[in-house]
Structures are given as structure tokens and as C-alpha cells.
mmCIF file of C-alpha atoms in Angstrom:
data_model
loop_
_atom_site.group_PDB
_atom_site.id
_atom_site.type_symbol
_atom_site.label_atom_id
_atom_site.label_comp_id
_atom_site.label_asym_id
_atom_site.label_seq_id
_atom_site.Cartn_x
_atom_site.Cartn_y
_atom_site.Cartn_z
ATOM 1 C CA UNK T 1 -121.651 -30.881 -9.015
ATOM 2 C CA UNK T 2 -121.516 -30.376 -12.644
ATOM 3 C CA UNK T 3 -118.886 -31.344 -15.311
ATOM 4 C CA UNK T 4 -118.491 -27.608 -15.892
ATOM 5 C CA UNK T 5 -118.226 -26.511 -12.782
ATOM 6 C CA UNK T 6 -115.695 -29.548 -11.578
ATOM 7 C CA UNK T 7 -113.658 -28.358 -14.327
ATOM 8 C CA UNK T 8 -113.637 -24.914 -13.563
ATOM 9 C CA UNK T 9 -112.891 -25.523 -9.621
ATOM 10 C CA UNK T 10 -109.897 -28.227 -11.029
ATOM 11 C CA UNK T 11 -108.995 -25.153 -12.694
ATOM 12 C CA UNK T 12 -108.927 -22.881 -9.963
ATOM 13 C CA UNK T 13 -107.140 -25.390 -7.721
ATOM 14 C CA UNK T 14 -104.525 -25.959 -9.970
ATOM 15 C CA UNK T 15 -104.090 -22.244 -10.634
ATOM 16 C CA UNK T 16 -103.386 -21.645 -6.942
ATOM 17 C CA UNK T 17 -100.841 -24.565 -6.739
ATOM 18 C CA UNK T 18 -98.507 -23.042 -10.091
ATOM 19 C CA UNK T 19 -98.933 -19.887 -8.327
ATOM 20 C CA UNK T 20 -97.545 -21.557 -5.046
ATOM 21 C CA UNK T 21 -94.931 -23.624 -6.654
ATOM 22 C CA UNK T 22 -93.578 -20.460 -9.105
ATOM 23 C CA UNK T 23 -93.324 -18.580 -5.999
ATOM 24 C CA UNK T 24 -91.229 -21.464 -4.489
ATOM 25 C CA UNK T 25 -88.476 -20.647 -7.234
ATOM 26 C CA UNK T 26 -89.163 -16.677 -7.279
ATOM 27 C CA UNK T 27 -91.793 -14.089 -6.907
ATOM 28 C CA UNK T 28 -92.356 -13.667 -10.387
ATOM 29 C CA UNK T 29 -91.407 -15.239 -13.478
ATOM 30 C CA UNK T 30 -90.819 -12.475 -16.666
ATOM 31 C CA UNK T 31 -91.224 -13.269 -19.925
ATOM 32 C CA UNK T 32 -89.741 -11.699 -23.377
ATOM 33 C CA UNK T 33 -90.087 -12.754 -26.579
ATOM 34 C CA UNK T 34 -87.925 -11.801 -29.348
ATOM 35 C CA UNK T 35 -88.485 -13.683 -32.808
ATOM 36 C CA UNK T 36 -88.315 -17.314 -32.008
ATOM 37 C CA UNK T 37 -86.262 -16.846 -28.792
ATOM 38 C CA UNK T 38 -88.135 -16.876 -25.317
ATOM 39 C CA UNK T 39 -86.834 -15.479 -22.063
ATOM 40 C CA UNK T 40 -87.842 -17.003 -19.128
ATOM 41 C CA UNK T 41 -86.293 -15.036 -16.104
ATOM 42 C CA UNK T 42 -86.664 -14.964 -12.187
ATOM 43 C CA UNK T 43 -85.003 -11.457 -12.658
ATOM 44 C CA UNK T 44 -86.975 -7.924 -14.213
ATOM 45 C CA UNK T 45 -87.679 -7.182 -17.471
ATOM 46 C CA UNK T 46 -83.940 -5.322 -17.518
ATOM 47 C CA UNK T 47 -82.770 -8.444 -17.379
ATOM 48 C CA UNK T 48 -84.450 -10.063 -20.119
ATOM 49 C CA UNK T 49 -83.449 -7.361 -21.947
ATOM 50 C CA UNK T 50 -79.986 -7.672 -21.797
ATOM 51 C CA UNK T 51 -80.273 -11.056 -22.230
ATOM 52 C CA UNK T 52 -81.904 -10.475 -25.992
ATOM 53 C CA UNK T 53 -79.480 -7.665 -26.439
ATOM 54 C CA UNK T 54 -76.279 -9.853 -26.273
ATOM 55 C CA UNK T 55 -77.750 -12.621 -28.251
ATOM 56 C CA UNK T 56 -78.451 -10.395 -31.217
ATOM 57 C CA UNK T 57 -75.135 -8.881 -31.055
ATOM 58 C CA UNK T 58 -73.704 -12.671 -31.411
ATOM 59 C CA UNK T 59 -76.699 -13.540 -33.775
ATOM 60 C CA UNK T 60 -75.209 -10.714 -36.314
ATOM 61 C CA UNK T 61 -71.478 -11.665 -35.619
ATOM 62 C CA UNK T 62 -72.183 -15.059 -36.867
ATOM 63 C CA UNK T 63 -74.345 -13.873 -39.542
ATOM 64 C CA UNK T 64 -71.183 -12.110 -40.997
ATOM 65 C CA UNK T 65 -68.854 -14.861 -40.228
ATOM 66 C CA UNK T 66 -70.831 -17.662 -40.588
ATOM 67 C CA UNK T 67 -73.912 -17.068 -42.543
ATOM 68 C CA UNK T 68 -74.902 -20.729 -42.818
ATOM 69 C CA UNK T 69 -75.033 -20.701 -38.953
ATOM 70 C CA UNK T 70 -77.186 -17.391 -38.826
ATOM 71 C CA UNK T 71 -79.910 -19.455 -40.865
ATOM 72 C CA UNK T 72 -80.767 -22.119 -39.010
ATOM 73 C CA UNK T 73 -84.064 -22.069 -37.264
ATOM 74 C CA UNK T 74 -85.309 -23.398 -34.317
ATOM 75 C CA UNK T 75 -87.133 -22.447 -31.101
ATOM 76 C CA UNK T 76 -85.391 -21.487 -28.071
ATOM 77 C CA UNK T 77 -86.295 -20.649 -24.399
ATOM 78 C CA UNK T 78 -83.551 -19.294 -22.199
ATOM 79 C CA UNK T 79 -84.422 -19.670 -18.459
ATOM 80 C CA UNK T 80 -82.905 -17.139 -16.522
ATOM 81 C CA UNK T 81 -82.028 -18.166 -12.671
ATOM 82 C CA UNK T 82 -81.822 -14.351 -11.045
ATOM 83 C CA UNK T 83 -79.288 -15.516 -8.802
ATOM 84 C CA UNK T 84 -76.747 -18.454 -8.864
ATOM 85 C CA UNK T 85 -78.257 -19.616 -5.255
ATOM 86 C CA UNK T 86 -81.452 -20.191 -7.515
ATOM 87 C CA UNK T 87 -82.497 -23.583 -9.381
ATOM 88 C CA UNK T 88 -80.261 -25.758 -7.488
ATOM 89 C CA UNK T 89 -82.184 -28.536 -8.910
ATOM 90 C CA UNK T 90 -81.611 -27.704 -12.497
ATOM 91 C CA UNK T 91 -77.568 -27.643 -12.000
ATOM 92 C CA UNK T 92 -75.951 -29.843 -14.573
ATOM 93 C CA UNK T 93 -72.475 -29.160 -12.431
ATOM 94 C CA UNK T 94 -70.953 -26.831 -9.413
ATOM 95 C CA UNK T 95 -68.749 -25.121 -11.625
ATOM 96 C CA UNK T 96 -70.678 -24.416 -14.831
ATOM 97 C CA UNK T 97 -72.721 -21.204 -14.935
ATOM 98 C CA UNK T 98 -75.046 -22.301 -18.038
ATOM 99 C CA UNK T 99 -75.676 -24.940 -20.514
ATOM 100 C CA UNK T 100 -77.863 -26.324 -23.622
ATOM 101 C CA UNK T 101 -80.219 -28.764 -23.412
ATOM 102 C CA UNK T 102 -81.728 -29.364 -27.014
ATOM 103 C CA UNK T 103 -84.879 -31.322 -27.630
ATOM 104 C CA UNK T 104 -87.746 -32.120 -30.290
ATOM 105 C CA UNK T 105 -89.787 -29.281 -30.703
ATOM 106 C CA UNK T 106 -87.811 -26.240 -28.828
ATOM 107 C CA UNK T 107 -84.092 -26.187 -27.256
ATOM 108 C CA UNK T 108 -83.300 -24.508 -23.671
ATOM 109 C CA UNK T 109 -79.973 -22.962 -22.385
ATOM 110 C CA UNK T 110 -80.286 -22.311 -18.437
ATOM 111 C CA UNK T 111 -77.776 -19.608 -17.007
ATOM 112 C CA UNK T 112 -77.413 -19.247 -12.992
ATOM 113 C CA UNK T 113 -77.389 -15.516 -12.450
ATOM 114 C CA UNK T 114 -76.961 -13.125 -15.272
ATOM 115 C CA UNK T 115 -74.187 -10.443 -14.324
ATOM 116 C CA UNK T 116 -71.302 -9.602 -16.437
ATOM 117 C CA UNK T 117 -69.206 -12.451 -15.714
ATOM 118 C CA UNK T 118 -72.065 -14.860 -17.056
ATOM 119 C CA UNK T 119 -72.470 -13.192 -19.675
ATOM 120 C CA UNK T 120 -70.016 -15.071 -21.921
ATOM 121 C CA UNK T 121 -71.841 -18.413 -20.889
ATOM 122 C CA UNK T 122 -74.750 -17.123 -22.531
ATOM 123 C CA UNK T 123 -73.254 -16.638 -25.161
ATOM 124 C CA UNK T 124 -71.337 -19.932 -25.806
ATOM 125 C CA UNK T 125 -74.350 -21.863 -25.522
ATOM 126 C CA UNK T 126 -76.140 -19.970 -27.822
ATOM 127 C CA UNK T 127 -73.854 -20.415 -30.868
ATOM 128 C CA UNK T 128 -74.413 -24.775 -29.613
ATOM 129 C CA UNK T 129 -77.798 -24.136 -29.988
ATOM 130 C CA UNK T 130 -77.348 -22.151 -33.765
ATOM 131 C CA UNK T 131 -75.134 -25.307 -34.602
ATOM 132 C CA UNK T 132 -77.942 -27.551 -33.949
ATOM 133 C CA UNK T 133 -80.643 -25.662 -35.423
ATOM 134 C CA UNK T 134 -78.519 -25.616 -38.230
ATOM 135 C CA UNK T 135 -78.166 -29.030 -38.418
ATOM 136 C CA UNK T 136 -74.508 -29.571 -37.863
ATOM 137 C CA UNK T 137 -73.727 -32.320 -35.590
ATOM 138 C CA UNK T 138 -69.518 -31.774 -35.060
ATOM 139 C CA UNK T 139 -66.775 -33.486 -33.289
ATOM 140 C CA UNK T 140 -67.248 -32.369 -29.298
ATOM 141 C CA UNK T 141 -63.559 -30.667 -29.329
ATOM 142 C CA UNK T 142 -64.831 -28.471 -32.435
ATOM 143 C CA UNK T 143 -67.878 -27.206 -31.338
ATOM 144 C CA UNK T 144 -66.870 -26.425 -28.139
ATOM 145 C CA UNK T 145 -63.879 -24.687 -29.938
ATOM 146 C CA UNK T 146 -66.512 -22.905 -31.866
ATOM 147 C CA UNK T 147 -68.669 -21.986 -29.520
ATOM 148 C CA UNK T 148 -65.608 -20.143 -27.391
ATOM 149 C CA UNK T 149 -64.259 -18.406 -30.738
ATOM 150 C CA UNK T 150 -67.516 -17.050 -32.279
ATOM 151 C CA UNK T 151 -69.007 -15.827 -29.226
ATOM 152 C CA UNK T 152 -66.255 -13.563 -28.580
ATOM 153 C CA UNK T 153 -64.079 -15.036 -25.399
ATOM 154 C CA UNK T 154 -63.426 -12.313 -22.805
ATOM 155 C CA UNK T 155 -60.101 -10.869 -23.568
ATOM 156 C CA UNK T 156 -59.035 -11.509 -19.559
ATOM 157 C CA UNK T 157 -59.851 -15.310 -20.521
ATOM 158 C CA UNK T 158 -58.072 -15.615 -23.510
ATOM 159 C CA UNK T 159 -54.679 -14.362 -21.981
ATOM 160 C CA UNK T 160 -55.362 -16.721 -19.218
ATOM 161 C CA UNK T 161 -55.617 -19.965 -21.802
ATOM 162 C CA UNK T 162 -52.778 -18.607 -23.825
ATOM 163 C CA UNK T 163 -50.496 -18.464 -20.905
ATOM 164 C CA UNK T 164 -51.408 -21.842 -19.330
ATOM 165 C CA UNK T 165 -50.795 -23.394 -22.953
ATOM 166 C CA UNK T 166 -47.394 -21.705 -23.393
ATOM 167 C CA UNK T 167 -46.773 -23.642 -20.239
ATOM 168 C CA UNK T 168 -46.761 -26.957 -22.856
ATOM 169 C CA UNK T 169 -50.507 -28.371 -20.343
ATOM 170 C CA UNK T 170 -52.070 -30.217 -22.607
ATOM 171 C CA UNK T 171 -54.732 -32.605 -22.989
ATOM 172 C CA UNK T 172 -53.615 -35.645 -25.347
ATOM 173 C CA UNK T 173 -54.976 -35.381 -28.796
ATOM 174 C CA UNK T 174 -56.346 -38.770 -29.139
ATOM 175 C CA UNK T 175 -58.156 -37.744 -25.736
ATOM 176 C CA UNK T 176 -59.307 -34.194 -26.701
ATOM 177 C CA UNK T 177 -60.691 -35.319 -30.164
ATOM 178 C CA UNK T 178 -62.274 -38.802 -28.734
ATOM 179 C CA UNK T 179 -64.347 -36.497 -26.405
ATOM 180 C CA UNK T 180 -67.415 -37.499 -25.916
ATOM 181 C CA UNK T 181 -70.022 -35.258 -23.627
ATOM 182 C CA UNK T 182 -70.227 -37.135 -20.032
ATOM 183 C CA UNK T 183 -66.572 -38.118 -20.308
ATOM 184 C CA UNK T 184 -64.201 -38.046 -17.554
ATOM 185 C CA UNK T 185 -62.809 -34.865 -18.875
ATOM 186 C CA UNK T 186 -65.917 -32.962 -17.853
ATOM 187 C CA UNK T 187 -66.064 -34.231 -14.540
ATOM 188 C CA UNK T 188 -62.865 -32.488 -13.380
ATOM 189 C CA UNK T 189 -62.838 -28.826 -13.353
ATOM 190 C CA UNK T 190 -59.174 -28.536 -13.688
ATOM 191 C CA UNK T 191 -59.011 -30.584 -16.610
ATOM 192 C CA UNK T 192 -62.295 -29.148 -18.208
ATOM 193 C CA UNK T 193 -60.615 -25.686 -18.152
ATOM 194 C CA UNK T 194 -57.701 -27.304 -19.712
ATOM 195 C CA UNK T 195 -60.067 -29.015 -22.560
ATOM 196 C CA UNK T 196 -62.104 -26.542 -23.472
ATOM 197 C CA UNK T 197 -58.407 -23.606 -23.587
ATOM 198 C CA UNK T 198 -56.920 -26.421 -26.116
ATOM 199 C CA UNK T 199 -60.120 -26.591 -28.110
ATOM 200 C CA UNK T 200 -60.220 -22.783 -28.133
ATOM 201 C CA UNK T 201 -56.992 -22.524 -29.529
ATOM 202 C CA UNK T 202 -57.274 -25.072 -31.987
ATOM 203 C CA UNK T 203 -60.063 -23.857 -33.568
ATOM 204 C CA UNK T 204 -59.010 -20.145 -33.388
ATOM 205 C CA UNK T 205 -55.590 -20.990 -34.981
ATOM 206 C CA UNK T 206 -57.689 -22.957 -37.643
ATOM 207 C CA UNK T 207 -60.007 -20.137 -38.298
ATOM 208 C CA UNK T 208 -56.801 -17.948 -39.204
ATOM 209 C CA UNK T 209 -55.568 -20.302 -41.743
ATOM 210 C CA UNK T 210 -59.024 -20.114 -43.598
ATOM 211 C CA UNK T 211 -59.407 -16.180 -42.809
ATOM 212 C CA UNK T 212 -62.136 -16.673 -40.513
ATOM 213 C CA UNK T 213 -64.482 -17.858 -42.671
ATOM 214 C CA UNK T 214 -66.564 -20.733 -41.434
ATOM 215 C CA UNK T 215 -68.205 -22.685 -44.150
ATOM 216 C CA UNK T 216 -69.852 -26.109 -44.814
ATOM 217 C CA UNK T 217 -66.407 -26.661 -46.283
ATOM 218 C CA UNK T 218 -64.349 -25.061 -43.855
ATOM 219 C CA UNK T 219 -66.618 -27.185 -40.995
ATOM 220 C CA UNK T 220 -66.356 -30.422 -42.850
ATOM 221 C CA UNK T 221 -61.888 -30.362 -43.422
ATOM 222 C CA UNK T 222 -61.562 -29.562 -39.682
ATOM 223 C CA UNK T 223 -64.282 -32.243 -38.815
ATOM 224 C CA UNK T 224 -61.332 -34.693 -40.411
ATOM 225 C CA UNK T 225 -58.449 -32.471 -38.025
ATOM 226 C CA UNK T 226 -58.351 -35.929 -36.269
ATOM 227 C CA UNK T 227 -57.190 -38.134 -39.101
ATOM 228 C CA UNK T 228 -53.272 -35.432 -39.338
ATOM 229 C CA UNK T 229 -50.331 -36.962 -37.463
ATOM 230 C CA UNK T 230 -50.235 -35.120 -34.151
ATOM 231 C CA UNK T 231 -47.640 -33.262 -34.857
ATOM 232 C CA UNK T 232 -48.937 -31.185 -37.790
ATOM 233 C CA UNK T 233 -51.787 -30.399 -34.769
ATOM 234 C CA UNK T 234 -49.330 -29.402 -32.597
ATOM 235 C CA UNK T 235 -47.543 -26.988 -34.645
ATOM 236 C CA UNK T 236 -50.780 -25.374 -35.803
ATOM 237 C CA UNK T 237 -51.289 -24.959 -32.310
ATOM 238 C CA UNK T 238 -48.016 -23.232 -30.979
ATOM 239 C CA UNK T 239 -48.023 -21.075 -34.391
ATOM 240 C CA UNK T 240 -50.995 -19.724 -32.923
ATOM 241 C CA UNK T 241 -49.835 -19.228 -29.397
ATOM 242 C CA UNK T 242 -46.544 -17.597 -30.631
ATOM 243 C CA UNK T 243 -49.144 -14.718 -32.034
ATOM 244 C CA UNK T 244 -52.625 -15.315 -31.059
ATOM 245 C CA UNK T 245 -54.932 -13.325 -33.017
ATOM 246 C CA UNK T 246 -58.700 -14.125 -31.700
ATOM 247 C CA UNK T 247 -60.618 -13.816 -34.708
ATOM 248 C CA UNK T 248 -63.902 -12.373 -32.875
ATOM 249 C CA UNK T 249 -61.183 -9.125 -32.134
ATOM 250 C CA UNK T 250 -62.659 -7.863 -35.761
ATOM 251 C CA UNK T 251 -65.958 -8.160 -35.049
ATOM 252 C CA UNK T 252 -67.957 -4.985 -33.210
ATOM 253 C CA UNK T 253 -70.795 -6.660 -31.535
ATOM 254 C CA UNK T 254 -72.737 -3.985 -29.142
ATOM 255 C CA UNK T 255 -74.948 -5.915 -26.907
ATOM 256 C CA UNK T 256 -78.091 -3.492 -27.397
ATOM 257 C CA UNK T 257 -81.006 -4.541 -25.347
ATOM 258 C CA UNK T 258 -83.489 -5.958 -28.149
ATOM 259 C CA UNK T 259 -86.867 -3.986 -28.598
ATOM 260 C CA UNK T 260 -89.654 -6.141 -27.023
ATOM 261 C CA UNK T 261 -91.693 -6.236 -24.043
ATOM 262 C CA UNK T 262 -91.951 -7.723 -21.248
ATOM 263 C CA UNK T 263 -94.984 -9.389 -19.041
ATOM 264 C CA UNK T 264 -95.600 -11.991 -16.378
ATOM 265 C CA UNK T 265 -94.924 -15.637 -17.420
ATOM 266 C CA UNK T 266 -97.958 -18.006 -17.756
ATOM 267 C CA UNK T 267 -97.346 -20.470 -14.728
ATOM 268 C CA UNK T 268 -98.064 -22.965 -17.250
ATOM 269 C CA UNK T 269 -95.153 -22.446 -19.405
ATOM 270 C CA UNK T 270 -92.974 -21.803 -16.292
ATOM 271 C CA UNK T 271 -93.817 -25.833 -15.062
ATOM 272 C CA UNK T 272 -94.020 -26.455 -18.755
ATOM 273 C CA UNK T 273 -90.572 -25.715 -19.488
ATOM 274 C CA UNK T 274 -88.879 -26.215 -16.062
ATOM 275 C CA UNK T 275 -90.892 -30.100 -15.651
ATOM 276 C CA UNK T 276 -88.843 -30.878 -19.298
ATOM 277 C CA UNK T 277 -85.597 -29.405 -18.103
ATOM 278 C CA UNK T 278 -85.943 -32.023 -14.912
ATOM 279 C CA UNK T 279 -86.872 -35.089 -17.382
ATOM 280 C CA UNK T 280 -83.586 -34.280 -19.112
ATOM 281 C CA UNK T 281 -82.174 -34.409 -15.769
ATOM 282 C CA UNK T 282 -82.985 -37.349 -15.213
ATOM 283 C CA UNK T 283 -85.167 -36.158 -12.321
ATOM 284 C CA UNK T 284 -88.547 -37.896 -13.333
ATOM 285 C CA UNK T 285 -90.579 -37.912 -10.028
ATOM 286 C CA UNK T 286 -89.952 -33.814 -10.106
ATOM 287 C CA UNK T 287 -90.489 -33.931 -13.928
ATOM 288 C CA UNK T 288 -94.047 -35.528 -13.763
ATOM 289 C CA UNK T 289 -95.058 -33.447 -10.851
ATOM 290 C CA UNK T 290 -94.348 -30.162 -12.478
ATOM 291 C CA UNK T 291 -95.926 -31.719 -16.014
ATOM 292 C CA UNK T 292 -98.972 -33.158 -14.786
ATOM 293 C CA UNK T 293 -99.633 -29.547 -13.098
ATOM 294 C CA UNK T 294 -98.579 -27.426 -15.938
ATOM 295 C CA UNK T 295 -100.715 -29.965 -18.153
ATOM 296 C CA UNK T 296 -104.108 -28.348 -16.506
ATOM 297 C CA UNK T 297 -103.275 -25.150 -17.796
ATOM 298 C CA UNK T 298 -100.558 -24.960 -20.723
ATOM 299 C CA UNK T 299 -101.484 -28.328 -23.244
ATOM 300 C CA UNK T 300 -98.454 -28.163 -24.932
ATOM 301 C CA UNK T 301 -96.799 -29.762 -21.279
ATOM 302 C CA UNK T 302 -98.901 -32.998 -22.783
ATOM 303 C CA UNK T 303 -96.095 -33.837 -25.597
ATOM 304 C CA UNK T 304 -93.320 -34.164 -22.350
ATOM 305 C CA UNK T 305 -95.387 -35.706 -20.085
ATOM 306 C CA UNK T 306 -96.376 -38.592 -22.683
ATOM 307 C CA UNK T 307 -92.435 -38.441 -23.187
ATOM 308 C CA UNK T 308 -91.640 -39.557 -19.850
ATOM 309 C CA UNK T 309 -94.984 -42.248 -19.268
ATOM 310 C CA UNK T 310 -93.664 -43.435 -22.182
ATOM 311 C CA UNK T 311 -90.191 -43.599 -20.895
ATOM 312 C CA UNK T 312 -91.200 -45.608 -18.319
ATOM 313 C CA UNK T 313 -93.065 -48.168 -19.944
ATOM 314 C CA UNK T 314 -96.323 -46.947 -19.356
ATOM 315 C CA UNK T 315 -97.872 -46.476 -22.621
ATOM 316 C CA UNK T 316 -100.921 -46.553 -22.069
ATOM 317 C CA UNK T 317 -101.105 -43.729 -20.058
ATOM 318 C CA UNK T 318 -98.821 -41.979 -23.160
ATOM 319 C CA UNK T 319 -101.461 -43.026 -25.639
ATOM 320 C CA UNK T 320 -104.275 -41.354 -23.279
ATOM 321 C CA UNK T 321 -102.112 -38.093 -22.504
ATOM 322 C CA UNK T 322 -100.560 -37.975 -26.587
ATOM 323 C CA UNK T 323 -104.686 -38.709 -27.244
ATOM 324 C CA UNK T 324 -105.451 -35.126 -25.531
ATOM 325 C CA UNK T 325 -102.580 -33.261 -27.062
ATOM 326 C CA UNK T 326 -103.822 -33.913 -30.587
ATOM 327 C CA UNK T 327 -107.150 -33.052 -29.016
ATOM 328 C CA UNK T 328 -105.690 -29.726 -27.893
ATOM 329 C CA UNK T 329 -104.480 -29.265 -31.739
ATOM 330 C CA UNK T 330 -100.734 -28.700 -29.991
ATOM 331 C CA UNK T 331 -99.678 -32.537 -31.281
ATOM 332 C CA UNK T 332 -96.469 -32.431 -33.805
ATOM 333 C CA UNK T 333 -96.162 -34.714 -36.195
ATOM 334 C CA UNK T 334 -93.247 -36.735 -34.195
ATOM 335 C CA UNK T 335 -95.776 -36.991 -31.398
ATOM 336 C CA UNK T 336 -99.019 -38.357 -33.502
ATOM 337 C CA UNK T 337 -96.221 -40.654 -35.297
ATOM 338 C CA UNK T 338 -95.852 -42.163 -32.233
ATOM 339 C CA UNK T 339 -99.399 -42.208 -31.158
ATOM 340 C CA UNK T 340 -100.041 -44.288 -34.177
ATOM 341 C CA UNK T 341 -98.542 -47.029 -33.136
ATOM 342 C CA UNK T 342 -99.321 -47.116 -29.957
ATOM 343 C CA UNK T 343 -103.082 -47.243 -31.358
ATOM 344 C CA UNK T 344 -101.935 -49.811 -33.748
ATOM 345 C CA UNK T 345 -99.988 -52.267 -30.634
ATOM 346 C CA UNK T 346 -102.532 -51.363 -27.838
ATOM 347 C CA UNK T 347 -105.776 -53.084 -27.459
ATOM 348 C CA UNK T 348 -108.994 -50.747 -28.575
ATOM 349 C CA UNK T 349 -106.778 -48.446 -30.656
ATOM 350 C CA UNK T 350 -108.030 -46.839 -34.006
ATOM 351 C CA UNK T 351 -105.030 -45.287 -35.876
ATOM 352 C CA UNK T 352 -106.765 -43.942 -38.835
ATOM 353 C CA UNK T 353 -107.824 -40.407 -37.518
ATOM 354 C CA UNK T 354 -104.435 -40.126 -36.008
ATOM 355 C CA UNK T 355 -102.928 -40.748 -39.358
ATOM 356 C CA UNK T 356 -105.178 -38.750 -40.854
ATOM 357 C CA UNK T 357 -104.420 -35.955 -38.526
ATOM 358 C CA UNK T 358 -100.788 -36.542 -39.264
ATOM 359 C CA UNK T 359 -101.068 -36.134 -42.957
ATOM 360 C CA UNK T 360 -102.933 -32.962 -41.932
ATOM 361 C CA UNK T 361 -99.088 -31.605 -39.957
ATOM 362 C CA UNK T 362 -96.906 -33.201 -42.535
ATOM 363 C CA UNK T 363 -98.123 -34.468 -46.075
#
């Protein structure tokens, strides 16, 4: 058998199995693209749709409110589970509906069934992910407080937090603004509703006293909120709750599905994107399984699955697997960074075209 036709039987094979294994998760996957955002979805194109739809009404919300925010850029895919009995695997907890996972490269936020009461978890993770592509890296309590107040909290919600506030629950300060993500606070839903009500309210009744505006300075004087003698935070906060004013209730943001169409997803990007999402999981034997297949027909699945060789120590596999990615042309410069050295500390390594591929991506 020839080289060229072993290749093009791998190629076959391989075809067959993403078409087996993206069946295993749903019929079909859709895909949308709208400007640098990328629906994934086990749903139809209507859902995709709406998807877009209510992240451009919060893209131009924030663009009024927070231009700064509006103008970071930064890739983003947005896998959409049809149904909440879907993607068991990919569940960060029971009780969460969606979340962010950034990364080098492109960011994901994965939502568990898309009907209307989800749709405010799409929402809130998508003003995280405009906070990181604009560079701002805030206290926990604020941009979880941010993420609630600019993407509009459901009205039902907000009376909910106001009233279990009134009740004088609270989280201790010190506790609220030492938050860290994986703390103890997360891990019980009762107090995670609490947490993330108190940051809410903090940040709305903050937002009032600068009349919603949400600078770089505004950002960097609340950054400091924990440095004011609790008591000062806690009369901010019940000034709110005597008359709480949302500041999002100005804002008219009309969730219009976003013009764009809509056609199968390559079964490369689906492994691609779903084999990552398991790596930041920590689930590395499904991570390298869905890599190594998406790998044989969508390159850019080389940069993760060097990641996670190199993760484990095995680096010369990474060099080999980062080696065929700059091959492939899909190499960033982070990636051929890193492949320099390992040509450099490995035996029969020549770094010079990798540098010189590297001044190539960033002079």
C-alpha cells in the first residue's frame, strides 16, 4: 500500500470514528459564526441564533456603559448542550447552568440547555469573557458583581436577592472579598446564591454612586473596596437595598437573532474544542482521545494536544506534535516559543527555523 493511499484510508477511518463519536453527544453539531464569536450547538440553527442575538444585545449595552469593555478582542466559541441531560462530562457543577473557561488562543463558555431561564447564564459569562479579553483581571467578588449587573439580572431574580439581603444573610466581608474561584463558597449552593446576591448588590449600589459609568478608573477605586472599614461597605450596601435601582433597568437591549448562517460543524472542531474543554477538566485520558482524533482532521487540535503531552512530562512527544502544527502553518507564537526550547533541551533539536518561524508570527 502506498503512502498516499494509507493516508487517505487513515483519513477515511478517522472520518467515520468523529462521525460516530459526534453522534454519541447528538445527531448533529450546528455551527454559526458571528464576528469572532463561534456557536457550537447540539440544538438547530434557531438556536444558534438566539444565542448570537442575546449576546449582541449585551455586546451594545456594554458598549454604552462600558466602552473600554466593548473593545476588547478575543476569540470565543460558545458550545451549546441542546438539553441539560447533555454533556454530563463537561459539568463544572450540578447546579450551574453555564460557565467560562478562558485559554491561550480562544475562550469557551458552555451552557446546558438554552431556554429562557438559561438565558441569563449566557449572558453573565459573556461579560467574564469581555473582562478578560479586555485585559482586566478583578477581585472575584467584583467581577462576578459585574457580570450579574451588566448583563441585565432577571427582574424575578433581583427581587429574590433583595429580599433575602433585607433579611441581614450575609456572607462576611473579609470572606466575600478574599474569594478565590474553587473556594469553599462555591461548593455550597446555598451559600453560592448568597455570594454571588451580596456581590450583585455591592457592585450595583457602587455603580449608582458613579452614575453607572464603568471606567478604568471607576474599575480600579472599587478594586481597593476591600481596604474601607466594613462598615462604610455595609452602609453602601443597605442604602442600596432601602431603594434598589438596577442600573441595567435603563438600558433597552432587544435580543435580535444576529444575521448569519448556519451549517454543519466540522467533526474536527467539534473534538477540537470539546477534547480542550476536558483537559481543562482535568479529564486527560478523554482529552487526548478526543485530540488525537480531531488532530487527523482539524490541525489546529495539535497546539492542545502538545498542551497536555507536555503536561504530563512527555515532551518529546510535544516537540513531535508542536513540530507538525508549525508544519500545518496553525503554530502561534506562544506555541513555537515553547517549541524552541524544547529543540534547544532535547537531544537532535535545531531551534533556528523555529525561531525563525517565530520572528515570522511576532517580530
Amino acid at each position: 500500500m502506498g503512502i498516499a493511499e494509507a493516508m487517505t484510508r487513515r483519513l477515511l477511518i478517522a472520518a467515520c470514528m468523529m462521525a460516530h463519536g459526534a453522534g454519541a453527544q447528538s445527531s448533529v453539531w450546528q455551527r454559526l459564526e458571528w464576528g469572532s464569536v463561534e456557536i457550537l450547538t447540539t440544538g438547530g440553527g434557531e438556536q444558534a441564533c438566539a444565542a448570537t442575538g442575546e449576546l449582541a444585545a449585551v455586546w451594545s449595552a456594554v458598549r454604552r456603559t462600558a466602552p473600554e469593555l466593548a473593545r476588547g478582542e478575543g476569540r470565543l466559541r460558545v458550545v451549546l448542550f441542546a438539553r441539560e441531560s447533555e454533556g454530563a462530562g463537561f459539568r463544572l457543577s450540578a447546579f450551574s447552568p453555564a460557565y467560562y473557561a478562558p485559554g491561550p488562543g480562544w475562550s469557551a463558555i458552555v451552557v446546558f440547555g438554552l431556554h429562557e431561564g438559561n438565558l441569563p447564564a449566557l449572558r453573565h459569562e459573556f461579560i467574564h469573557h469581555l473582562l478578560r479579553a479586555a485585559g482586566r483581571r478583578l477581585p472575584l467578588w467584583l467581577e462576578e458583581g459585574l457580570a450579574d449587573a451588566l448583563s441585565g439580572l432577571p427582574e424575578a431574580e433581583a427581587e429574590r436577592r433583595v429580599r433575602m439581603l433585607r433579611c441581614g444573610r450575609r456572607v462576611a466581608w473579609r470572606e466575600l472579598f478574599g474569594a478565590k474561584p474553587g473556594s469553599e463558597l462555591y461548593r455550597n449552593w446555598e451559600s453560592a446564591r448568597l455570594y454571588y446576591a451580596q456581590s450583585w448588590a455591592i457592585v450595583e449600589a457602587l455603580m449608582l454612586g458613579s452614575g453607572g459609568r464603568v471606567g478604568p478608573e471607576e474599575l480600579e477605586k472599587w478594586s481597593a473596596a476591600s481596604q474601607l472599614p466594613e462598615e462604610s461597605v455595609e452602609a453602601l450596601l443597605r442604602r442600596f437595598l432601602r431603594r434598589p435601582r438596577a442600573a441595567a433597568r435603563k438600558w433597552k437591549a432587544d435580543a435580535k437573532p444576529a444575521p448569519a448562517e448556519v451549517h454543519p460543524a466540522p467533526a474536527g472542531l467539534v473534538w477540537t474544542v470539546l477534547g480542550r474543554l476536558s483537559m481543562q477538566l482535568g479529564d486527560l485520558e478523554a482529552a487526548e482521545e478526543s485530540l488525537r482524533k480531531a488532530a487527523l482532521l482539524w490541525p489546529e487540535a495539535l497546539l492542545s494536544l502538545g498542551e497536555l503531552q507536555s503536561r504530563q512530562g512527555r515532551l518529546a512527544e510535544a516537540r513531535q506534535t508542536w513540530q507538525q502544527a508549525m508544519a500545518h502553518g496553525v503554530a502561534d507564537a506562544a506555541t513555537l516559543l515553547r517549541l524552541a526550547v524544547l529543540k534547544q533541551d532535547l537531544p537532535e533539536g535545531d531551534m533556528i527555523p523555529v525561531l525563525e518561524r517565530l520572528l515570522e508570527a511576532d517580530p
